[in-house]
Amino acid sequence: MAFINYLTQINLDFGAVSLLPQECTRIGMKRPLIVTDPGVKAAGVLDVALKALADVPHAVFDSTPSNPTEAAVRAAVSLLKTQGCDSLIAVGGGSSIDLAKGVAIAATHEGPLTHYATIEGGSPRITERVLPLIAVPTTAGTGSEVARGAIIIVDDGRKLGFHSWHLVPRAAVLDPELTVGLPALLTAATGMDAIAHCFETFMAPAVNPPADGISLDGLERGWAHIVAATQNGADRQARWNMMSASMQGAMAFQKGLGCVHSLSHSLGGANPRLHHGTLNAVFLPAVIRFNAQASSIQQERRLQRMAQAIGLAGCDSAGTELAEAVKALNAQLGLPSGLAAMGVGPDLFERIIDGAMADHCHKTNPMLATRDDYRRMLHESL
C-alpha cells in the first residue's frame, strides 16, 4: 500500500523571514529557543531572524556543531529549561534543524536519545509531546525543514536517524535571501545534497507518484541552477530555485533514499568533519551505476527520465551517462574528485560498510546491496 503524507505549511520567497512572528502566534509559541550555529551567527544571518523576532520573547542556543551530537542536544535542552522556553525555532542548515528536532524529543521524552532512533525501533516511541518547531533554513541542501527525520551522532559514536511525523516542523520559512552570502563551496556541497535527494528518492522502489513528480521537478530545477548559484551567489533566481529544489527533495524522500545515504551517514559518523552533502556528491555516481544493474524495466525507465531531466535525452546507457554527468558536475563545482581527496582510504572501508548495512536507508535502495557491493562502490568512489 502506498502511504502519502504532506503535512506542513511552507512559506517560500525573498523576505519570508519577516513572517516569523505571525507563525509563532499561529502555532501558539510563546517563548521559543532559537537553535543556530556559530557560522550563521558570525555571518549576520541570525541577526536578520532576531530582528524579525524583536517583539517575541526568546533565548538563543548558538553552539550547534557541524554534525549535531547527543551532547549538543543535552546542552540545548538544559538552556531551554533554564530559560523557560516552550518551543523551538531552528535558524541554520540541516545541522541546526536536526539538532532542534533532537531537542524537541529529548525535552519531552524520558531516557537516552538512542531509545528513539529508527534502527532501534524508536520511531513509535516519539509522540505528539515533542516541542513545536519552526524551521528557517539558511542553506539549500538538506530540506530538513519539511522532513520527518533528523540525523544525530549519539554518544556511542553512531550517526543515527530519528523519524516521526511528529518531528515535521509546524512551519517552514524559506527565505532565499538568507542564502545569498553562502560561500561558493558550501553552496555547491549543499546543492549537491539536494540533487542527491532528488536522484535517490526517484530511484527508490516505493510507490508514491506525488513524490516521484516532486523529486523529478526538483532534480531538473537543481541541476539547471546549481552552477549559477555557485558561481554568482547574488543570482536571486538561482538562489530561489535551489531553495525550492532542496525543499522538494526532502518533501519527496519520505518515499525512501538508498545506498548514497547509507554510505554517507556511516562515513559521516566515522569522521564527523566530513560534509554530508559533499559525501553524497562523491558517492552518487557509483550508486547510480550499481542501481542501473537492477533487472527492472521500471528502474530502467526511471534512469531514462532522470537523464531527460538533466538534459541527456536519448541516452543509450542512462546509468553510465548519468554517473559521468554527476562526476563532471562535481568537478565543475570544485568539489573533491573522490574519497582519497578527502583523506579517506581503504583502511576505513570495513567500518563504513558495517554502518551502511545497519543504516535506515539501506533497505530502501532499488537493489539490496551486499558487503561486496558496498566495497565496490567505495573503491569506485576513491
PDB file of N, CA, C and O in Angstrom, residues 254-324:
ATOM      1  N   GLN A 254      10.430  11.195   1.777  1.00  0.00           N
ATOM      2  CA  GLN A 254       9.622  10.332   2.633  1.00  0.00           C
ATOM      3  C   GLN A 254       9.435   8.972   1.962  1.00  0.00           C
ATOM      4  O   GLN A 254       9.174   7.961   2.616  1.00  0.00           O
ATOM      5  N   LYS A 255       9.590   8.923   0.633  1.00  0.00           N
ATOM      6  CA  LYS A 255       9.463   7.683  -0.126  1.00  0.00           C
ATOM      7  C   LYS A 255      10.621   6.729   0.164  1.00  0.00           C
ATOM      8  O   LYS A 255      10.485   5.520   0.026  1.00  0.00           O
ATOM      9  N   GLY A 256      11.751   7.275   0.553  1.00  0.00           N
ATOM     10  CA  GLY A 256      12.921   6.458   0.824  1.00  0.00           C
ATOM     11  C   GLY A 256      14.138   6.977   0.086  1.00  0.00           C
ATOM     12  O   GLY A 256      14.014   7.629  -0.959  1.00  0.00           O
ATOM     13  N   LEU A 257      15.322   6.680   0.603  1.00  0.00           N
ATOM     14  CA  LEU A 257      16.575   7.036  -0.054  1.00  0.00           C
ATOM     15  C   LEU A 257      17.295   5.737  -0.412  1.00  0.00           C
ATOM     16  O   LEU A 257      16.664   4.807  -0.871  1.00  0.00           O
ATOM     17  N   GLY A 258      18.601   5.661  -0.228  1.00  0.00           N
ATOM     18  CA  GLY A 258      19.279   4.438  -0.633  1.00  0.00           C
ATOM     19  C   GLY A 258      20.734   4.411  -0.245  1.00  0.00           C
ATOM     20  O   GLY A 258      21.147   5.007   0.762  1.00  0.00           O
ATOM     21  N   CYS A 259      21.546   3.728  -1.066  1.00  0.00           N
ATOM     22  CA  CYS A 259      22.935   3.448  -0.712  1.00  0.00           C
ATOM     23  C   CYS A 259      23.797   4.699  -0.582  1.00  0.00           C
ATOM     24  O   CYS A 259      24.770   4.706   0.177  1.00  0.00           O
ATOM     25  N   VAL A 260      23.486   5.757  -1.338  1.00  0.00           N
ATOM     26  CA  VAL A 260      24.251   7.002  -1.189  1.00  0.00           C
ATOM     27  C   VAL A 260      24.214   7.449   0.262  1.00  0.00           C
ATOM     28  O   VAL A 260      25.251   7.755   0.875  1.00  0.00           O
ATOM     29  N   HIS A 261      23.026   7.475   0.825  1.00  0.00           N
ATOM     30  CA  HIS A 261      22.876   7.953   2.199  1.00  0.00           C
ATOM     31  C   HIS A 261      23.316   6.922   3.233  1.00  0.00           C
ATOM     32  O   HIS A 261      23.805   7.294   4.302  1.00  0.00           O
ATOM     33  N   SER A 262      23.182   5.648   2.930  1.00  0.00           N
ATOM     34  CA  SER A 262      23.726   4.633   3.833  1.00  0.00           C
ATOM     35  C   SER A 262      25.224   4.841   4.005  1.00  0.00           C
ATOM     36  O   SER A 262      25.754   4.805   5.124  1.00  0.00           O
ATOM     37  N   LEU A 263      25.903   5.076   2.894  1.00  0.00           N
ATOM     38  CA  LEU A 263      27.352   5.278   2.944  1.00  0.00           C
ATOM     39  C   LEU A 263      27.724   6.609   3.582  1.00  0.00           C
ATOM     40  O   LEU A 263      28.639   6.673   4.417  1.00  0.00           O
ATOM     41  N   SER A 264      27.029   7.679   3.204  1.00  0.00           N
ATOM     42  CA  SER A 264      27.405   8.993   3.742  1.00  0.00           C
ATOM     43  C   SER A 264      27.074   9.107   5.226  1.00  0.00           C
ATOM     44  O   SER A 264      27.831   9.731   5.986  1.00  0.00           O
ATOM     45  N   HIS A 265      25.965   8.512   5.665  1.00  0.00           N
ATOM     46  CA  HIS A 265      25.666   8.511   7.102  1.00  0.00           C
ATOM     47  C   HIS A 265      26.759   7.768   7.871  1.00  0.00           C
ATOM     48  O   HIS A 265      27.227   8.228   8.922  1.00  0.00           O
ATOM     49  N   SER A 266      27.165   6.610   7.344  1.00  0.00           N
ATOM     50  CA  SER A 266      28.165   5.804   8.041  1.00  0.00           C
ATOM     51  C   SER A 266      29.514   6.504   8.091  1.00  0.00           C
ATOM     52  O   SER A 266      30.134   6.612   9.163  1.00  0.00           O
ATOM     53  N   LEU A 267      29.979   7.008   6.952  1.00  0.00           N
ATOM     54  CA  LEU A 267      31.275   7.684   6.931  1.00  0.00           C
ATOM     55  C   LEU A 267      31.222   8.988   7.715  1.00  0.00           C
ATOM     56  O   LEU A 267      32.195   9.355   8.398  1.00  0.00           O
ATOM     57  N   GLY A 268      30.089   9.681   7.680  1.00  0.00           N
ATOM     58  CA  GLY A 268      29.957  10.901   8.466  1.00  0.00           C
ATOM     59  C   GLY A 268      30.017  10.646   9.956  1.00  0.00           C
ATOM     60  O   GLY A 268      30.478  11.496  10.725  1.00  0.00           O
ATOM     61  N   GLY A 269      29.549   9.464  10.383  1.00  0.00           N
ATOM     62  CA  GLY A 269      29.674   9.101  11.789  1.00  0.00           C
ATOM     63  C   GLY A 269      31.110   8.763  12.156  1.00  0.00           C
ATOM     64  O   GLY A 269      31.591   9.098  13.238  1.00  0.00           O
ATOM     65  N   ALA A 270      31.820   8.107  11.226  1.00  0.00           N
ATOM     66  CA  ALA A 270      33.217   7.743  11.475  1.00  0.00           C
ATOM     67  C   ALA A 270      34.127   8.963  11.480  1.00  0.00           C
ATOM     68  O   ALA A 270      35.114   9.023  12.220  1.00  0.00           O
ATOM     69  N   ASN A 271      33.795   9.959  10.651  1.00  0.00           N
ATOM     70  CA  ASN A 271      34.581  11.192  10.585  1.00  0.00           C
ATOM     71  C   ASN A 271      33.637  12.380  10.478  1.00  0.00           C
ATOM     72  O   ASN A 271      33.280  12.809   9.376  1.00  0.00           O
ATOM     73  N   PRO A 272      33.195  12.917  11.617  1.00  0.00           N
ATOM     74  CA  PRO A 272      32.196  13.998  11.608  1.00  0.00           C
ATOM     75  C   PRO A 272      32.656  15.284  10.935  1.00  0.00           C
ATOM     76  O   PRO A 272      31.839  16.165  10.694  1.00  0.00           O
ATOM     77  N   ARG A 273      33.937  15.405  10.615  1.00  0.00           N
ATOM     78  CA  ARG A 273      34.418  16.624   9.962  1.00  0.00           C
ATOM     79  C   ARG A 273      34.050  16.657   8.473  1.00  0.00           C
ATOM     80  O   ARG A 273      34.135  17.703   7.840  1.00  0.00           O
ATOM     81  N   LEU A 274      33.664  15.516   7.927  1.00  0.00           N
ATOM     82  CA  LEU A 274      33.334  15.452   6.511  1.00  0.00           C
ATOM     83  C   LEU A 274      31.916  15.969   6.279  1.00  0.00           C
ATOM     84  O   LEU A 274      31.001  15.637   7.018  1.00  0.00           O
ATOM     85  N   HIS A 275      31.746  16.763   5.230  1.00  0.00           N
ATOM     86  CA  HIS A 275      30.450  17.382   4.953  1.00  0.00           C
ATOM     87  C   HIS A 275      29.515  16.381   4.283  1.00  0.00           C
ATOM     88  O   HIS A 275      29.876  15.722   3.296  1.00  0.00           O
ATOM     89  N   HIS A 276      28.298  16.279   4.805  1.00  0.00           N
ATOM     90  CA  HIS A 276      27.337  15.293   4.327  1.00  0.00           C
ATOM     91  C   HIS A 276      27.016  15.475   2.845  1.00  0.00           C
ATOM     92  O   HIS A 276      27.000  14.504   2.069  1.00  0.00           O
ATOM     93  N   GLY A 277      26.767  16.698   2.413  1.00  0.00           N
ATOM     94  CA  GLY A 277      26.433  16.932   1.014  1.00  0.00           C
ATOM     95  C   GLY A 277      27.583  16.578   0.086  1.00  0.00           C
ATOM     96  O   GLY A 277      27.367  16.028  -1.009  1.00  0.00           O
ATOM     97  N   THR A 278      28.813  16.866   0.503  1.00  0.00           N
ATOM     98  CA  THR A 278      29.977  16.502  -0.304  1.00  0.00           C
ATOM     99  C   THR A 278      30.093  14.994  -0.434  1.00  0.00           C
ATOM    100  O   THR A 278      30.379  14.471  -1.521  1.00  0.00           O
ATOM    101  N   LEU A 279      29.870  14.287   0.660  1.00  0.00           N
ATOM    102  CA  LEU A 279      29.903  12.824   0.603  1.00  0.00           C
ATOM    103  C   LEU A 279      28.839  12.287  -0.348  1.00  0.00           C
ATOM    104  O   LEU A 279      29.094  11.375  -1.142  1.00  0.00           O
ATOM    105  N   ASN A 280      27.637  12.843  -0.291  1.00  0.00           N
ATOM    106  CA  ASN A 280      26.587  12.408  -1.212  1.00  0.00           C
ATOM    107  C   ASN A 280      27.021  12.608  -2.661  1.00  0.00           C
ATOM    108  O   ASN A 280      26.786  11.753  -3.520  1.00  0.00           O
ATOM    109  N   ALA A 281      27.625  13.756  -2.939  1.00  0.00           N
ATOM    110  CA  ALA A 281      28.076  14.045  -4.299  1.00  0.00           C
ATOM    111  C   ALA A 281      29.113  13.031  -4.761  1.00  0.00           C
ATOM    112  O   ALA A 281      29.092  12.584  -5.917  1.00  0.00           O
ATOM    113  N   VAL A 282      30.013  12.648  -3.882  1.00  0.00           N
ATOM    114  CA  VAL A 282      31.084  11.713  -4.230  1.00  0.00           C
ATOM    115  C   VAL A 282      30.555  10.292  -4.424  1.00  0.00           C
ATOM    116  O   VAL A 282      30.993   9.563  -5.325  1.00  0.00           O
ATOM    117  N   PHE A 283      29.601   9.878  -3.595  1.00  0.00           N
ATOM    118  CA  PHE A 283      29.073   8.513  -3.676  1.00  0.00           C
ATOM    119  C   PHE A 283      28.040   8.327  -4.795  1.00  0.00           C
ATOM    120  O   PHE A 283      27.816   7.206  -5.264  1.00  0.00           O
ATOM    121  N   LEU A 284      27.391   9.400  -5.214  1.00  0.00           N
ATOM    122  CA  LEU A 284      26.259   9.286  -6.138  1.00  0.00           C
ATOM    123  C   LEU A 284      26.600   8.564  -7.454  1.00  0.00           C
ATOM    124  O   LEU A 284      25.823   7.695  -7.893  1.00  0.00           O
ATOM    125  N   PRO A 285      27.728   8.864  -8.125  1.00  0.00           N
ATOM    126  CA  PRO A 285      27.997   8.158  -9.388  1.00  0.00           C
ATOM    127  C   PRO A 285      28.076   6.639  -9.235  1.00  0.00           C
ATOM    128  O   PRO A 285      27.485   5.904 -10.040  1.00  0.00           O
ATOM    129  N   ALA A 286      28.773   6.159  -8.226  1.00  0.00           N
ATOM    130  CA  ALA A 286      28.915   4.712  -8.035  1.00  0.00           C
ATOM    131  C   ALA A 286      27.577   4.066  -7.724  1.00  0.00           C
ATOM    132  O   ALA A 286      27.288   2.946  -8.182  1.00  0.00           O
ATOM    133  N   VAL A 287      26.733   4.735  -6.957  1.00  0.00           N
ATOM    134  CA  VAL A 287      25.438   4.169  -6.608  1.00  0.00           C
ATOM    135  C   VAL A 287      24.517   4.152  -7.821  1.00  0.00           C
ATOM    136  O   VAL A 287      23.755   3.194  -8.026  1.00  0.00           O
ATOM    137  N   ILE A 288      24.562   5.184  -8.653  1.00  0.00           N
ATOM    138  CA  ILE A 288      23.760   5.173  -9.882  1.00  0.00           C
ATOM    139  C   ILE A 288      24.166   3.984 -10.755  1.00  0.00           C
ATOM    140  O   ILE A 288      23.309   3.260 -11.287  1.00  0.00           O
ATOM    141  N   ARG A 289      25.470   3.749 -10.893  1.00  0.00           N
ATOM    142  CA  ARG A 289      25.931   2.598 -11.685  1.00  0.00           C
ATOM    143  C   ARG A 289      25.437   1.286 -11.081  1.00  0.00           C
ATOM    144  O   ARG A 289      25.019   0.379 -11.801  1.00  0.00           O
ATOM    145  N   PHE A 290      25.494   1.184  -9.764  1.00  0.00           N
ATOM    146  CA  PHE A 290      25.019  -0.032  -9.095  1.00  0.00           C
ATOM    147  C   PHE A 290      23.527  -0.234  -9.347  1.00  0.00           C
ATOM    148  O   PHE A 290      23.086  -1.323  -9.711  1.00  0.00           O
ATOM    149  N   ASN A 291      22.747   0.813  -9.179  1.00  0.00           N
ATOM    150  CA  ASN A 291      21.292   0.706  -9.366  1.00  0.00           C
ATOM    151  C   ASN A 291      20.920   0.404 -10.811  1.00  0.00           C
ATOM    152  O   ASN A 291      19.864  -0.187 -11.072  1.00  0.00           O
ATOM    153  N   ALA A 292      21.768   0.809 -11.746  1.00  0.00           N
ATOM    154  CA  ALA A 292      21.482   0.549 -13.154  1.00  0.00           C
ATOM    155  C   ALA A 292      21.511  -0.940 -13.467  1.00  0.00           C
ATOM    156  O   ALA A 292      21.001  -1.367 -14.513  1.00  0.00           O
ATOM    157  N   GLN A 293      22.084  -1.738 -12.568  1.00  0.00           N
ATOM    158  CA  GLN A 293      22.128  -3.187 -12.771  1.00  0.00           C
ATOM    159  C   GLN A 293      20.796  -3.858 -12.438  1.00  0.00           C
ATOM    160  O   GLN A 293      20.613  -5.043 -12.726  1.00  0.00           O
ATOM    161  N   ALA A 294      19.880  -3.131 -11.820  1.00  0.00           N
ATOM    162  CA  ALA A 294      18.596  -3.718 -11.443  1.00  0.00           C
ATOM    163  C   ALA A 294      17.867  -4.204 -12.696  1.00  0.00           C
ATOM    164  O   ALA A 294      17.679  -3.447 -13.646  1.00  0.00           O
ATOM    165  N   SER A 295      17.457  -5.467 -12.686  1.00  0.00           N
ATOM    166  CA  SER A 295      16.794  -6.048 -13.861  1.00  0.00           C
ATOM    167  C   SER A 295      15.313  -5.712 -13.829  1.00  0.00           C
ATOM    168  O   SER A 295      14.457  -6.572 -13.687  1.00  0.00           O
ATOM    169  N   SER A 296      15.017  -4.436 -13.946  1.00  0.00           N
ATOM    170  CA  SER A 296      13.645  -3.955 -13.860  1.00  0.00           C
ATOM    171  C   SER A 296      13.400  -2.932 -14.961  1.00  0.00           C
ATOM    172  O   SER A 296      14.147  -1.949 -15.093  1.00  0.00           O
ATOM    173  N   ILE A 297      12.384  -3.166 -15.770  1.00  0.00           N
ATOM    174  CA  ILE A 297      12.034  -2.203 -16.816  1.00  0.00           C
ATOM    175  C   ILE A 297      11.673  -0.867 -16.178  1.00  0.00           C
ATOM    176  O   ILE A 297      12.017   0.205 -16.694  1.00  0.00           O
ATOM    177  N   GLN A 298      11.003  -0.923 -15.026  1.00  0.00           N
ATOM    178  CA  GLN A 298      10.610   0.299 -14.335  1.00  0.00           C
ATOM    179  C   GLN A 298      11.835   1.104 -13.915  1.00  0.00           C
ATOM    180  O   GLN A 298      11.880   2.322 -14.068  1.00  0.00           O
ATOM    181  N   GLN A 299      12.872   0.414 -13.384  1.00  0.00           N
ATOM    182  CA  GLN A 299      14.082   1.111 -12.969  1.00  0.00           C
ATOM    183  C   GLN A 299      14.798   1.705 -14.179  1.00  0.00           C
ATOM    184  O   GLN A 299      15.307   2.826 -14.123  1.00  0.00           O
ATOM    185  N   GLU A 300      14.842   0.964 -15.277  1.00  0.00           N
ATOM    186  CA  GLU A 300      15.470   1.492 -16.492  1.00  0.00           C
ATOM    187  C   GLU A 300      14.738   2.746 -16.970  1.00  0.00           C
ATOM    188  O   GLU A 300      15.365   3.727 -17.386  1.00  0.00           O
ATOM    189  N   ARG A 301      13.412   2.715 -16.873  1.00  0.00           N
ATOM    190  CA  ARG A 301      12.629   3.885 -17.279  1.00  0.00           C
ATOM    191  C   ARG A 301      12.915   5.073 -16.362  1.00  0.00           C
ATOM    192  O   ARG A 301      12.977   6.221 -16.820  1.00  0.00           O
ATOM    193  N   ARG A 302      13.100   4.789 -15.087  1.00  0.00           N
ATOM    194  CA  ARG A 302      13.419   5.874 -14.147  1.00  0.00           C
ATOM    195  C   ARG A 302      14.762   6.507 -14.504  1.00  0.00           C
ATOM    196  O   ARG A 302      14.923   7.728 -14.445  1.00  0.00           O
ATOM    197  N   LEU A 303      15.753   5.698 -14.841  1.00  0.00           N
ATOM    198  CA  LEU A 303      17.049   6.242 -15.237  1.00  0.00           C
ATOM    199  C   LEU A 303      16.906   7.125 -16.473  1.00  0.00           C
ATOM    200  O   LEU A 303      17.510   8.205 -16.551  1.00  0.00           O
ATOM    201  N   GLN A 304      16.103   6.695 -17.439  1.00  0.00           N
ATOM    202  CA  GLN A 304      15.896   7.485 -18.644  1.00  0.00           C
ATOM    203  C   GLN A 304      15.205   8.810 -18.329  1.00  0.00           C
ATOM    204  O   GLN A 304      15.557   9.853 -18.888  1.00  0.00           O
ATOM    205  N   ARG A 305      14.233   8.782 -17.427  1.00  0.00           N
ATOM    206  CA  ARG A 305      13.520  10.018 -17.082  1.00  0.00           C
ATOM    207  C   ARG A 305      14.440  10.996 -16.345  1.00  0.00           C
ATOM    208  O   ARG A 305      14.358  12.206 -16.546  1.00  0.00           O
ATOM    209  N   MET A 306      15.318  10.479 -15.490  1.00  0.00           N
ATOM    210  CA  MET A 306      16.282  11.366 -14.828  1.00  0.00           C
ATOM    211  C   MET A 306      17.266  11.939 -15.838  1.00  0.00           C
ATOM    212  O   MET A 306      17.636  13.118 -15.753  1.00  0.00           O
ATOM    213  N   ALA A 307      17.683  11.115 -16.794  1.00  0.00           N
ATOM    214  CA  ALA A 307      18.589  11.608 -17.841  1.00  0.00           C
ATOM    215  C   ALA A 307      17.932  12.747 -18.627  1.00  0.00           C
ATOM    216  O   ALA A 307      18.566  13.764 -18.922  1.00  0.00           O
ATOM    217  N   GLN A 308      16.671  12.587 -18.951  1.00  0.00           N
ATOM    218  CA  GLN A 308      15.950  13.650 -19.660  1.00  0.00           C
ATOM    219  C   GLN A 308      15.873  14.918 -18.816  1.00  0.00           C
ATOM    220  O   GLN A 308      16.011  16.030 -19.330  1.00  0.00           O
ATOM    221  N   ALA A 309      15.654  14.755 -17.500  1.00  0.00           N
ATOM    222  CA  ALA A 309      15.509  15.913 -16.615  1.00  0.00           C
ATOM    223  C   ALA A 309      16.779  16.757 -16.572  1.00  0.00           C
ATOM    224  O   ALA A 309      16.710  17.974 -16.367  1.00  0.00           O
ATOM    225  N   ILE A 310      17.949  16.117 -16.764  1.00  0.00           N
ATOM    226  CA  ILE A 310      19.196  16.886 -16.712  1.00  0.00           C
ATOM    227  C   ILE A 310      19.751  17.157 -18.105  1.00  0.00           C
ATOM    228  O   ILE A 310      20.907  17.581 -18.250  1.00  0.00           O
ATOM    229  N   GLY A 311      18.932  16.896 -19.134  1.00  0.00           N
ATOM    230  CA  GLY A 311      19.332  17.257 -20.491  1.00  0.00           C
ATOM    231  C   GLY A 311      20.118  16.207 -21.228  1.00  0.00           C
ATOM    232  O   GLY A 311      20.850  16.526 -22.171  1.00  0.00           O
ATOM    233  N   LEU A 312      19.986  14.929 -20.838  1.00  0.00           N
ATOM    234  CA  LEU A 312      20.695  13.845 -21.515  1.00  0.00           C
ATOM    235  C   LEU A 312      19.730  12.970 -22.302  1.00  0.00           C
ATOM    236  O   LEU A 312      19.839  11.751 -22.293  1.00  0.00           O
ATOM    237  N   ALA A 313      18.775  13.557 -22.959  1.00  0.00           N
ATOM    238  CA  ALA A 313      17.770  12.794 -23.710  1.00  0.00           C
ATOM    239  C   ALA A 313      18.448  11.932 -24.769  1.00  0.00           C
ATOM    240  O   ALA A 313      19.448  12.320 -25.380  1.00  0.00           O
ATOM    241  N   GLY A 314      17.884  10.729 -24.956  1.00  0.00           N
ATOM    242  CA  GLY A 314      18.386   9.840 -25.992  1.00  0.00           C
ATOM    243  C   GLY A 314      19.594   9.029 -25.594  1.00  0.00           C
ATOM    244  O   GLY A 314      20.326   8.529 -26.451  1.00  0.00           O
ATOM    245  N   CYS A 315      19.825   8.860 -24.272  1.00  0.00           N
ATOM    246  CA  CYS A 315      20.974   8.071 -23.814  1.00  0.00           C
ATOM    247  C   CYS A 315      20.797   6.597 -24.174  1.00  0.00           C
ATOM    248  O   CYS A 315      19.717   6.036 -24.012  1.00  0.00           O
ATOM    249  N   ASP A 316      21.866   5.947 -24.634  1.00  0.00           N
ATOM    250  CA  ASP A 316      21.821   4.501 -24.857  1.00  0.00           C
ATOM    251  C   ASP A 316      22.057   3.753 -23.545  1.00  0.00           C
ATOM    252  O   ASP A 316      21.533   2.671 -23.332  1.00  0.00           O
ATOM    253  N   SER A 317      22.856   4.336 -22.686  1.00  0.00           N
ATOM    254  CA  SER A 317      23.157   3.708 -21.389  1.00  0.00           C
ATOM    255  C   SER A 317      22.985   4.770 -20.317  1.00  0.00           C
ATOM    256  O   SER A 317      23.940   5.433 -19.902  1.00  0.00           O
ATOM    257  N   ALA A 318      21.734   4.934 -19.859  1.00  0.00           N
ATOM    258  CA  ALA A 318      21.412   6.053 -18.971  1.00  0.00           C
ATOM    259  C   ALA A 318      22.206   6.005 -17.674  1.00  0.00           C
ATOM    260  O   ALA A 318      22.658   7.036 -17.170  1.00  0.00           O
ATOM    261  N   GLY A 319      22.388   4.807 -17.104  1.00  0.00           N
ATOM    262  CA  GLY A 319      23.107   4.709 -15.837  1.00  0.00           C
ATOM    263  C   GLY A 319      24.525   5.225 -15.945  1.00  0.00           C
ATOM    264  O   GLY A 319      24.982   6.033 -15.136  1.00  0.00           O
ATOM    265  N   THR A 320      25.236   4.794 -16.992  1.00  0.00           N
ATOM    266  CA  THR A 320      26.624   5.222 -17.195  1.00  0.00           C
ATOM    267  C   THR A 320      26.700   6.720 -17.455  1.00  0.00           C
ATOM    268  O   THR A 320      27.531   7.435 -16.876  1.00  0.00           O
ATOM    269  N   GLU A 321      25.824   7.204 -18.320  1.00  0.00           N
ATOM    270  CA  GLU A 321      25.872   8.628 -18.669  1.00  0.00           C
ATOM    271  C   GLU A 321      25.449   9.518 -17.511  1.00  0.00           C
ATOM    272  O   GLU A 321      26.005  10.607 -17.324  1.00  0.00           O
ATOM    273  N   LEU A 322      24.473   9.076 -16.707  1.00  0.00           N
ATOM    274  CA  LEU A 322      24.097   9.836 -15.518  1.00  0.00           C
ATOM    275  C   LEU A 322      25.263   9.917 -14.544  1.00  0.00           C
ATOM    276  O   LEU A 322      25.567  10.984 -13.993  1.00  0.00           O
ATOM    277  N   ALA A 323      25.917   8.779 -14.310  1.00  0.00           N
ATOM    278  CA  ALA A 323      27.053   8.752 -13.379  1.00  0.00           C
ATOM    279  C   ALA A 323      28.161   9.690 -13.845  1.00  0.00           C
ATOM    280  O   ALA A 323      28.739  10.448 -13.048  1.00  0.00           O
ATOM    281  N   GLU A 324      28.469   9.650 -15.138  1.00  0.00           N
ATOM    282  CA  GLU A 324      29.518  10.516 -15.669  1.00  0.00           C
ATOM    283  C   GLU A 324      29.110  11.983 -15.605  1.00  0.00           C
ATOM    284  O   GLU A 324      29.950  12.865 -15.359  1.00  0.00           O
TER     285      GLU A 324
END
